[in-house]
Short mmCIF file of C-alpha atoms and ligand atoms in Angstrom, two decimals:
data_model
loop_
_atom_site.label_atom_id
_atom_site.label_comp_id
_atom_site.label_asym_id
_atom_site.label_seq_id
_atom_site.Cartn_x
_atom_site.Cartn_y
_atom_site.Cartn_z
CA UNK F 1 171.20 14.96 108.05
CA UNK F 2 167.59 16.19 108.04
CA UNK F 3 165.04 13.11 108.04
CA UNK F 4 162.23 13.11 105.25
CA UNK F 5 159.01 12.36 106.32
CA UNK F 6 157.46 12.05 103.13
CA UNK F 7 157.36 8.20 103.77
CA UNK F 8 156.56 8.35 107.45
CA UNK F 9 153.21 9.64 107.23
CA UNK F 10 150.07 7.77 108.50
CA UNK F 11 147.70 7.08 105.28
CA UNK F 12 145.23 10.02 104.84
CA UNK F 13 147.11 12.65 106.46
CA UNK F 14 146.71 15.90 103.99
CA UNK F 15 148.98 18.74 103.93
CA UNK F 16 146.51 21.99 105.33
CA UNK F 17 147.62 25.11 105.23
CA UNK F 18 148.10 26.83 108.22
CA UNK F 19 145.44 29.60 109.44
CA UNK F 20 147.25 32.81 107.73
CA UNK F 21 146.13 35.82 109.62
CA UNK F 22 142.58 36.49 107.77
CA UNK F 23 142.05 40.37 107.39
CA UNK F 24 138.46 40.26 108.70
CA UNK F 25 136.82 43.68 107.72
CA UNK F 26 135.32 46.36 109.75
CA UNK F 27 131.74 44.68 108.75
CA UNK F 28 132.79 41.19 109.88
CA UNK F 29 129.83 38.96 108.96
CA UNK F 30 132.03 36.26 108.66
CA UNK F 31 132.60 35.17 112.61
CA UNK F 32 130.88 32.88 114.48
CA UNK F 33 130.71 33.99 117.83
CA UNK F 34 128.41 35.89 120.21
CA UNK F 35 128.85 39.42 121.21
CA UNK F 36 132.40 39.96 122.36
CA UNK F 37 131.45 43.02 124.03
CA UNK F 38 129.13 40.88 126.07
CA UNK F 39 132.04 38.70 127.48
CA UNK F 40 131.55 38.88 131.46
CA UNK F 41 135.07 39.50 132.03
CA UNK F 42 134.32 40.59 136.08
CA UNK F 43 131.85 37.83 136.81
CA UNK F 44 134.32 34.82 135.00
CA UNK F 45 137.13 36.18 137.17
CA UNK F 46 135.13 36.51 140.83
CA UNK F 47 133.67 32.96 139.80
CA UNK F 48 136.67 31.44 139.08
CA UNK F 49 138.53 32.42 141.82
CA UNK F 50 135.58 31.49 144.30
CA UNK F 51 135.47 28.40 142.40
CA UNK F 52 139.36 27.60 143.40
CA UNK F 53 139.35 28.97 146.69
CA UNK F 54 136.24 26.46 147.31
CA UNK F 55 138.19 23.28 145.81
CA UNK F 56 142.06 24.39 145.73
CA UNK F 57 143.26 20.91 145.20
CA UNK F 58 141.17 20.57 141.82
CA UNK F 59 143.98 22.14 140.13
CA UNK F 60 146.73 20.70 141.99
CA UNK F 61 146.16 17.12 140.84
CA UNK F 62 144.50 15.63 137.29
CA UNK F 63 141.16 16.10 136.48
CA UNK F 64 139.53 12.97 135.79
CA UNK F 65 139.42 11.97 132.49
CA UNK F 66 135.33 12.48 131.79
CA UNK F 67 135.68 15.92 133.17
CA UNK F 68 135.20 18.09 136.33
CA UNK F 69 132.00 16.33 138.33
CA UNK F 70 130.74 19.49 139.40
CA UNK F 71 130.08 21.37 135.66
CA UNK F 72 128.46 17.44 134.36
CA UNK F 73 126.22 17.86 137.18
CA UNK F 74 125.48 21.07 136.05
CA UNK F 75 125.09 20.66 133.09
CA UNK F 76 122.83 17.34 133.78
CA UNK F 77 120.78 19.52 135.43
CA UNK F 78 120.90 22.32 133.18
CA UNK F 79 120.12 19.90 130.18
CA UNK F 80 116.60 17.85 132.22
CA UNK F 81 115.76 21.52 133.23
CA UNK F 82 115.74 22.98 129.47
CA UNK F 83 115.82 20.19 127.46
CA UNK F 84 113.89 16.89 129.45
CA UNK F 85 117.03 15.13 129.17
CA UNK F 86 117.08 12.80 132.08
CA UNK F 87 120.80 11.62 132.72
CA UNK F 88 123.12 11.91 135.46
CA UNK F 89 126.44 13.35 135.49
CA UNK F 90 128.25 10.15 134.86
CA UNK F 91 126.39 10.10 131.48
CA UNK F 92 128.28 13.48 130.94
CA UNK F 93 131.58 13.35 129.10
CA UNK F 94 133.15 17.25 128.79
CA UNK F 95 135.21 17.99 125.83
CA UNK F 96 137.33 20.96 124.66
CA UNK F 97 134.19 22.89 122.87
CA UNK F 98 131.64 20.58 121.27
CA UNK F 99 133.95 20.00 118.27
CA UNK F 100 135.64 17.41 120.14
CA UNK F 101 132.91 15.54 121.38
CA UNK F 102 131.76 14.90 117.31
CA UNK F 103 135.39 14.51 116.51
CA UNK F 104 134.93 11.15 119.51
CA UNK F 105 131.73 10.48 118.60
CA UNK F 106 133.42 10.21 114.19
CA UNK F 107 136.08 7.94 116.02
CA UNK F 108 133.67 5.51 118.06
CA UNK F 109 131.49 5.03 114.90
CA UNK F 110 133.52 5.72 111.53
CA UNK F 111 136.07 3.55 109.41
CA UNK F 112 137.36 5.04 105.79
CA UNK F 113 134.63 5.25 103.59
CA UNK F 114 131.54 4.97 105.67
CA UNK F 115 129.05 6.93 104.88
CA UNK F 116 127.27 9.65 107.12
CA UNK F 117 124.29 12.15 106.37
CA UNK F 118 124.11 16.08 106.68
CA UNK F 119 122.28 18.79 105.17
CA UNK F 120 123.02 19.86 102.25
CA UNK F 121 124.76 22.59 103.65
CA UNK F 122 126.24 22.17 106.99
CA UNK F 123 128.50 23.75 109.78
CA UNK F 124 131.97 23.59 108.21
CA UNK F 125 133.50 22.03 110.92
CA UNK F 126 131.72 19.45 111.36
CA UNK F 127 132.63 18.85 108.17
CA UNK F 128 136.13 18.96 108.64
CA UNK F 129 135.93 16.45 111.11
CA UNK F 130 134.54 14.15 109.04
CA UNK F 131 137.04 14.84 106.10
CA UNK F 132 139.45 13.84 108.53
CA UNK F 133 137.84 10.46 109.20
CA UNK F 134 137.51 10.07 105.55
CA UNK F 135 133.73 9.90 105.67
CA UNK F 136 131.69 9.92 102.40
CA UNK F 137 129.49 13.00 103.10
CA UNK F 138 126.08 12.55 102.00
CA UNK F 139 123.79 16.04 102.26
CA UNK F 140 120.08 15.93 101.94
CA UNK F 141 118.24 18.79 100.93
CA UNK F 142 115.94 20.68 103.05
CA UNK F 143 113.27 23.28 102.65
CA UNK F 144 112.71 26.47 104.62
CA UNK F 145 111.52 23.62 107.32
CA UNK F 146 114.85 21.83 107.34
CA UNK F 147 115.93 18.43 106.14
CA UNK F 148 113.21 17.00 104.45
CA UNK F 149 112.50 13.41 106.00
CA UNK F 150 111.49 11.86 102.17
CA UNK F 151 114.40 13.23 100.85
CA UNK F 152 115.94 11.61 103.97
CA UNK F 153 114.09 8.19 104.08
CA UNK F 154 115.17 8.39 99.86
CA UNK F 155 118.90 8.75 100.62
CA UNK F 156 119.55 6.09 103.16
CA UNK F 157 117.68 3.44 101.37
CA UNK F 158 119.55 4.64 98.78
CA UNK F 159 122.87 3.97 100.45
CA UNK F 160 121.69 0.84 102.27
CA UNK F 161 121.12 -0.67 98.21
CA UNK F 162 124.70 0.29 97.64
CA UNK F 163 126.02 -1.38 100.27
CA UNK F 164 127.17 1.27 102.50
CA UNK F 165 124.34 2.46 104.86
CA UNK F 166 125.00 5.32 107.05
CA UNK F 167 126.99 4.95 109.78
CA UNK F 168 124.61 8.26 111.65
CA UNK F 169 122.51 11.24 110.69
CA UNK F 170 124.40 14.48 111.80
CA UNK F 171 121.73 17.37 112.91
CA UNK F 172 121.53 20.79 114.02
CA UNK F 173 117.84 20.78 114.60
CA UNK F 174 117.79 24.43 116.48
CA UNK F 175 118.69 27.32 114.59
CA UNK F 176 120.92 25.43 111.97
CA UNK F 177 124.14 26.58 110.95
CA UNK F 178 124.30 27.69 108.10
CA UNK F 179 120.46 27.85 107.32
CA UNK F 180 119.06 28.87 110.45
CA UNK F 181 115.76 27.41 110.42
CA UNK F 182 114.64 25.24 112.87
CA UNK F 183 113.20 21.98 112.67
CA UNK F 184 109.25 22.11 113.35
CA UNK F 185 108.53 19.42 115.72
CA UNK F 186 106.71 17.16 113.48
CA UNK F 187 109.88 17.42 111.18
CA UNK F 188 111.79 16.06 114.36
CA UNK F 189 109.11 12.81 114.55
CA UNK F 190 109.28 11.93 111.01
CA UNK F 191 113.30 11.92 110.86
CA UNK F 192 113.73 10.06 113.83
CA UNK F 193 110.70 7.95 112.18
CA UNK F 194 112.65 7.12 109.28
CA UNK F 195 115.97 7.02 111.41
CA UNK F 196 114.13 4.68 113.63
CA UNK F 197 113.16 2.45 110.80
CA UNK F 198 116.86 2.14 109.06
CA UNK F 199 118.57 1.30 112.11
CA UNK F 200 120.33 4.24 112.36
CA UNK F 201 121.66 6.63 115.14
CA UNK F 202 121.29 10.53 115.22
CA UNK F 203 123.67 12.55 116.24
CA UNK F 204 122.06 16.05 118.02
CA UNK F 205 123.95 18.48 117.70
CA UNK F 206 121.67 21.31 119.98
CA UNK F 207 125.26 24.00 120.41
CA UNK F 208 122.23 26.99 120.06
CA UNK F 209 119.70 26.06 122.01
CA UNK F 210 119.88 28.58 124.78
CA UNK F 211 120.15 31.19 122.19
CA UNK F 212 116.56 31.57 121.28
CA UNK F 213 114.89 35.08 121.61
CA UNK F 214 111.64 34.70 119.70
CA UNK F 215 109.12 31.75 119.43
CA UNK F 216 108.66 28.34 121.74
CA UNK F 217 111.70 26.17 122.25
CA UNK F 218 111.37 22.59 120.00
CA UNK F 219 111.60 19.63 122.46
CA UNK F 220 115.26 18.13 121.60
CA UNK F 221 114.91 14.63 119.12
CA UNK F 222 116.75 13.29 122.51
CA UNK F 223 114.15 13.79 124.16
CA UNK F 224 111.20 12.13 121.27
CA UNK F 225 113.49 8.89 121.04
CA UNK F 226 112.36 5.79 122.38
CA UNK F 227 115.42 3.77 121.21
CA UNK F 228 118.50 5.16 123.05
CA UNK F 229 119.54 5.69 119.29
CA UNK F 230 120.15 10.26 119.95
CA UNK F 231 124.06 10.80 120.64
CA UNK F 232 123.47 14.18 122.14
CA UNK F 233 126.29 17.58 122.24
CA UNK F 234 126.06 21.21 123.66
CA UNK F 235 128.52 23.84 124.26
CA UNK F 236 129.32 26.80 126.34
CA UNK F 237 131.07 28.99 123.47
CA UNK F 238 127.87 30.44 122.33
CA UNK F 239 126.72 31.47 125.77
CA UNK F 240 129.47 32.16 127.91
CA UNK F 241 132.48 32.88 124.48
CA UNK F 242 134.33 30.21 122.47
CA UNK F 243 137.50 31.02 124.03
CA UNK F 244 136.50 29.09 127.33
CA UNK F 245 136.21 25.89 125.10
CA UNK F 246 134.23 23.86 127.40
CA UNK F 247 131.24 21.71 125.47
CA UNK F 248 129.74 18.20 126.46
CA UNK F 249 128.17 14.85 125.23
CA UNK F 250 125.50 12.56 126.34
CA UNK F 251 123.59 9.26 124.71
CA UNK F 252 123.45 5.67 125.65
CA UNK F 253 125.66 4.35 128.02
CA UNK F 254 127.32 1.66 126.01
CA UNK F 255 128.31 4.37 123.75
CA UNK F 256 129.77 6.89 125.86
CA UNK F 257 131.97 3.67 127.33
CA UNK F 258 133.46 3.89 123.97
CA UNK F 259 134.04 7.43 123.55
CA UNK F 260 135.46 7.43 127.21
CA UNK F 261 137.92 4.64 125.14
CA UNK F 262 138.76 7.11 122.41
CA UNK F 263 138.86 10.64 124.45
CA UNK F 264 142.15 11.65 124.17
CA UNK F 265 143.56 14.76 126.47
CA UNK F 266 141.26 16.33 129.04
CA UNK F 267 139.23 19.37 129.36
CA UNK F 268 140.98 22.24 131.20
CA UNK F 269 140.01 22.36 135.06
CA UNK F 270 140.49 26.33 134.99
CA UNK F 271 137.88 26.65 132.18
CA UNK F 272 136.05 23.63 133.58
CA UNK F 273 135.78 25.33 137.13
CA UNK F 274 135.24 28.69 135.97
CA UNK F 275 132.63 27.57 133.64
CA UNK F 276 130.66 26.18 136.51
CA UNK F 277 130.97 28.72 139.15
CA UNK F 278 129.86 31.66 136.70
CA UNK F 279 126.85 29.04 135.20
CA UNK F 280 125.54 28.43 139.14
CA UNK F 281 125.66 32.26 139.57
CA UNK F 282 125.11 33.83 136.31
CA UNK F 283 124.54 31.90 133.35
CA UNK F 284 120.47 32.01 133.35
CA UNK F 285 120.46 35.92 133.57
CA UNK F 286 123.39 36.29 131.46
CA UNK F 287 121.12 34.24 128.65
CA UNK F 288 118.19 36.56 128.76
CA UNK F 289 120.81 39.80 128.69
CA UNK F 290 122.45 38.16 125.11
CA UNK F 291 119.20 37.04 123.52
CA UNK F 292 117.94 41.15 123.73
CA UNK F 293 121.00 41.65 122.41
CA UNK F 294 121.47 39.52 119.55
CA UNK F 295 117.59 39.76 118.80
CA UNK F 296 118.28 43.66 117.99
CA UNK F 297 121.51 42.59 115.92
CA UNK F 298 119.19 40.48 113.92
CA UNK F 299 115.90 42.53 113.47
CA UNK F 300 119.28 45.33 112.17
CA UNK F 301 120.44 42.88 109.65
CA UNK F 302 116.93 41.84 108.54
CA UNK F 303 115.83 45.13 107.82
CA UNK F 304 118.59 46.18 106.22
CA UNK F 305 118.46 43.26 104.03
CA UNK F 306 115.52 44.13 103.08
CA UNK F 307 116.39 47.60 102.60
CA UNK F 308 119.11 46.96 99.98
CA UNK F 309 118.63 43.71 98.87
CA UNK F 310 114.86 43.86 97.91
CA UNK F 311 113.32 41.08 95.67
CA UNK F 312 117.28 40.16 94.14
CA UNK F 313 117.67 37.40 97.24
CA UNK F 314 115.93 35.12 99.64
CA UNK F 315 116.71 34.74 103.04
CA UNK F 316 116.22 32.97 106.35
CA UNK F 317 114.02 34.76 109.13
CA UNK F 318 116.03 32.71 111.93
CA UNK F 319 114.16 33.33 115.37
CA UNK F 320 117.73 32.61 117.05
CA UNK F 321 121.34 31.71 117.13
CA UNK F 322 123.50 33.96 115.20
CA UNK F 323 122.72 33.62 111.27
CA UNK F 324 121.01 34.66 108.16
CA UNK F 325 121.52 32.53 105.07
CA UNK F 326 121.08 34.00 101.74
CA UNK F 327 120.32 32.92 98.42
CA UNK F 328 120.58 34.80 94.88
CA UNK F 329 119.95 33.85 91.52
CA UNK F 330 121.31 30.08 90.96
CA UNK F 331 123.59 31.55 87.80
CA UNK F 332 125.37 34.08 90.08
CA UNK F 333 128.84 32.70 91.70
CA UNK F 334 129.74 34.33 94.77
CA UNK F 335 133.17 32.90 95.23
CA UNK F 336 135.78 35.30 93.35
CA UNK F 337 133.40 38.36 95.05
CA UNK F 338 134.05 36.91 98.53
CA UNK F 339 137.48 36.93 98.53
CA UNK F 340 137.52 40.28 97.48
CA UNK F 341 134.74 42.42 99.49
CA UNK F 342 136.94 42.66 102.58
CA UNK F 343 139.78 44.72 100.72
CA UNK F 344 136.93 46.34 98.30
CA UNK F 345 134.70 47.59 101.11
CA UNK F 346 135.63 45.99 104.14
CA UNK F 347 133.05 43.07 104.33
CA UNK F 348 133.57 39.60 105.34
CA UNK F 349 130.73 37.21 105.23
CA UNK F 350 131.07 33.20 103.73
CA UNK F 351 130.32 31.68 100.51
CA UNK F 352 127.76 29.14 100.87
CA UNK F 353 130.55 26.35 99.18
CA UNK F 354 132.18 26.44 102.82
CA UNK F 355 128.89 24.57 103.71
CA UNK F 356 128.51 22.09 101.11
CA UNK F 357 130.07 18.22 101.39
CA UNK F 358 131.54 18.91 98.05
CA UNK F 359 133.43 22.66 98.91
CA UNK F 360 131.76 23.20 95.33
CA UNK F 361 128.00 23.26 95.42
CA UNK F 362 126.55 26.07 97.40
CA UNK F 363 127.66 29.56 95.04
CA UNK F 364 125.34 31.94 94.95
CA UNK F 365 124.60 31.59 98.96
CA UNK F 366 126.06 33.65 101.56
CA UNK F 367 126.14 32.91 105.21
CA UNK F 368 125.98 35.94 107.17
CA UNK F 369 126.53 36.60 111.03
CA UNK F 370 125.36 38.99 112.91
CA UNK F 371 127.21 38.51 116.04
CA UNK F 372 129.91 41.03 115.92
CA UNK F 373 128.95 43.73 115.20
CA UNK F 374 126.64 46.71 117.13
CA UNK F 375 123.13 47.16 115.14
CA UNK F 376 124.20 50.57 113.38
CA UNK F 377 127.59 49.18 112.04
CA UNK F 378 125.61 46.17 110.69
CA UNK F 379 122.85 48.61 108.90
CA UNK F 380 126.16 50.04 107.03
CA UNK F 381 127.61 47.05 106.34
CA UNK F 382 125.04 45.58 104.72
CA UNK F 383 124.04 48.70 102.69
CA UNK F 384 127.84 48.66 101.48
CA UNK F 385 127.42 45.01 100.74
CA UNK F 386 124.06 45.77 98.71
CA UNK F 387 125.85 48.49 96.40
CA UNK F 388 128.52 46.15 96.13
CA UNK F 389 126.52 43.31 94.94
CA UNK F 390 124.87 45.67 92.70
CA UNK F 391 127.58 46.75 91.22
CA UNK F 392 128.74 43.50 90.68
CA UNK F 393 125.68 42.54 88.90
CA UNK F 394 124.71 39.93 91.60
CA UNK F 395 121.32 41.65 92.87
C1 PLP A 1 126.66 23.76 114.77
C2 PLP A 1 127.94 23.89 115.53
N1 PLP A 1 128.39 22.86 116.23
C3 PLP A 1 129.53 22.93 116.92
C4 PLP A 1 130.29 24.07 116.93
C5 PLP A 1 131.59 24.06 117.67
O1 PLP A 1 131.46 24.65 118.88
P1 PLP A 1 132.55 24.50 120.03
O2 PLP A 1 133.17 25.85 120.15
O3 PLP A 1 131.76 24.11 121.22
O4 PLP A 1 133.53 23.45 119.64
C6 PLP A 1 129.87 25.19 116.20
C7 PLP A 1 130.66 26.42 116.16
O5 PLP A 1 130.42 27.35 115.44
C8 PLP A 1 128.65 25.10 115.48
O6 PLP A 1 128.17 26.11 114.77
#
């Protein structure tokens, strides 16, 4: 007899439906991801197998737990080097992309119900992960600057009065996702000001740092704290590609004692090793080569926004990472035009509701990538996407 699990499930467990194959659209600003045509497929093989031939008994036993001690001194290095974060590798815990390392970082610090501040609208999967620990999602508006720290300083007295002060602040401080601005660095003092104040810990979330190609890099809020209160994460996926899911934590020690507690399954060594061998050889030059690249994918997109969306829309003039966010007139709703524009003309972009805490606020933005595609494509697809929205009424 088949067993039921209807009563078997653990409390909070949701039924999600499966990825379906997405049709993505010849013009697919929907992605997330760096140039694919960029991927070093030669150099990730010749590193990877010098990398094995150097340690062949890596892959013959288990990797320890924390992750391969060659890439965390890497990246310990890498991270002093770029970002004056002074730890050593055993203050390094790898994880399968960065997503894990905030999905440890929710299990160290959350318990149903406690609250945690975003921006108003926020990488979507970071806010899955926090659905799944059953977080109340607070978002704080921001202005073309970022999160505004009154707002901020507003909000968590707010939720201290109710009983239910923040658990931590989650930021993308460099070239946010969805927004991409980036936070000025006096922006950076006065939240960690207020953080400071309240008692409570930021978590940096700095996955874009490297890809900057325009403007002075923003020392990290890691790097400004004086009271070990920054949980720090990067990631390879939007350097090297997503597919070698390799991304990393840091903060203060007592913490990462905890997540070392709650780290479940490790970090591939083949990823782990190739990561490192093609980062000692490569990485630096392979940076620079990207940045050109993605800065001409953006300078396309901006133009042609400008070109064919005129004065109907506002948008972000991101000097990195990988997108534009767009905002129409607050009566338009973009959702029901969304799900069509792939089958209508073959455009995929997001509705700014994927963004929001709520799913709901967040309709008449757009999130727009320009990763995928080659300059000319994305000069097409966004003068389809114009007429479209024209048509539509929406600009
Ligand atoms: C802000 C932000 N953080 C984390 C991630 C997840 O990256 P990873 O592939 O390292 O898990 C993404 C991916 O798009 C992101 O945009």
């Amino acid at each position: 007899m088949a067993i039921k699990f209807n009563h078997l499930y653990a409390n909070g467990i949701l039924p999600s439906s499966r990825p379906k194959q997405v049709s993505r659209g010849k013009y697919d600003f929907a992605v997330a991801y760096p140039d694919p045509k960029s991927f070093p497929t030669d150099e990730i093989i010749s590193s990877l197998k010098d990398a094995i031939k150097a340690n062949p008994d890596y892959l013959a036993i288990y990797p320890p737990q924390q992750g391969n001690a060659l890439l965390r001194d890497y990246i310990s290095h890498k991270i002093d080097r770029d970002r004056s974060i002074k730890v050593n590798s055993d203050q390094i815990i790898l994880g399968n992309g960065s997503g894990q390392s905030i999905d440890m970082i929710c299990s160290v610090l959350l318990n149903a119900g406690d609250a945690v501040i975003t921006d108003q609208y926020v990488y979507g999967g970071t806010l899955n992960t926090l659905r799944r620990h059953s977080a109340k999602i607070i978002g704080v508006k921001s202005d073309e600057y970022g999160m505004d720290p009154e707002n901020l300083s507003h909000t968590i007295s707010k939720l201290s009065q109710q009983g239910t002060p923040p658990k931590f602040l989650y930021l993308i401080p460099t070239f946010q996702n969805p927004q991409g601005w980036t936070l000025p660095l006096d922006r950076r003092q006065e939240i960690l000001k207020v953080c400071n104040e309240f008692g409570v810990p930021i978590l940096e979330d700095d996955c874009y740092f490297d890809n900057r190609y325009e403007g002075e890099p923003v020392t990290s809020i890691y790097d400004l704290d004086q009271e070990n209160s920054v949980i720090y994460v990067g990631s390879f996926s939007k350097t090297i590609a997503p597919g070698m899911s390799v991304g990393y934590m840091t903060g203060p020690n007592e913490f990462l004692d905890r997540a070392m507690f709650v780290k479940s399954g490790r970090v591939s060594e083949f990823a782990a090793m190739a990561v490192y061998q093609y980062s000692v050889n490569y990485l630096d030059q392979h940076i620079s080569e990207i940045n050109e690249i993605q800065k001409n994918k953006r300078d396309a997109m901006l133009s042609a926004l400008g070109e064919n969306f005129g004065n109907k829309a506002k948008w972000s003039h991101p000097e990195g990472g990988l997108y534009i966010w767009v905002e129409f007139d607050d009566q338009v709703d973009i959702t029901e035009l969304h799900q069509n524009s792939v089958n209508d003309i073959d455009v995929g972009f997001h509705p700014g509701t994927n963004y929001s805490p709520d799913g709901i606020d967040g309709k008449h933005f757009i999130r727009l990538c320009y990763g995928f595609n080659q300059p000319d494509e994305i000069k097409e697809g966004i003068s389809k996407l114009g007429d479209y929205l024209a048509k539509k009424g929406v600009i």
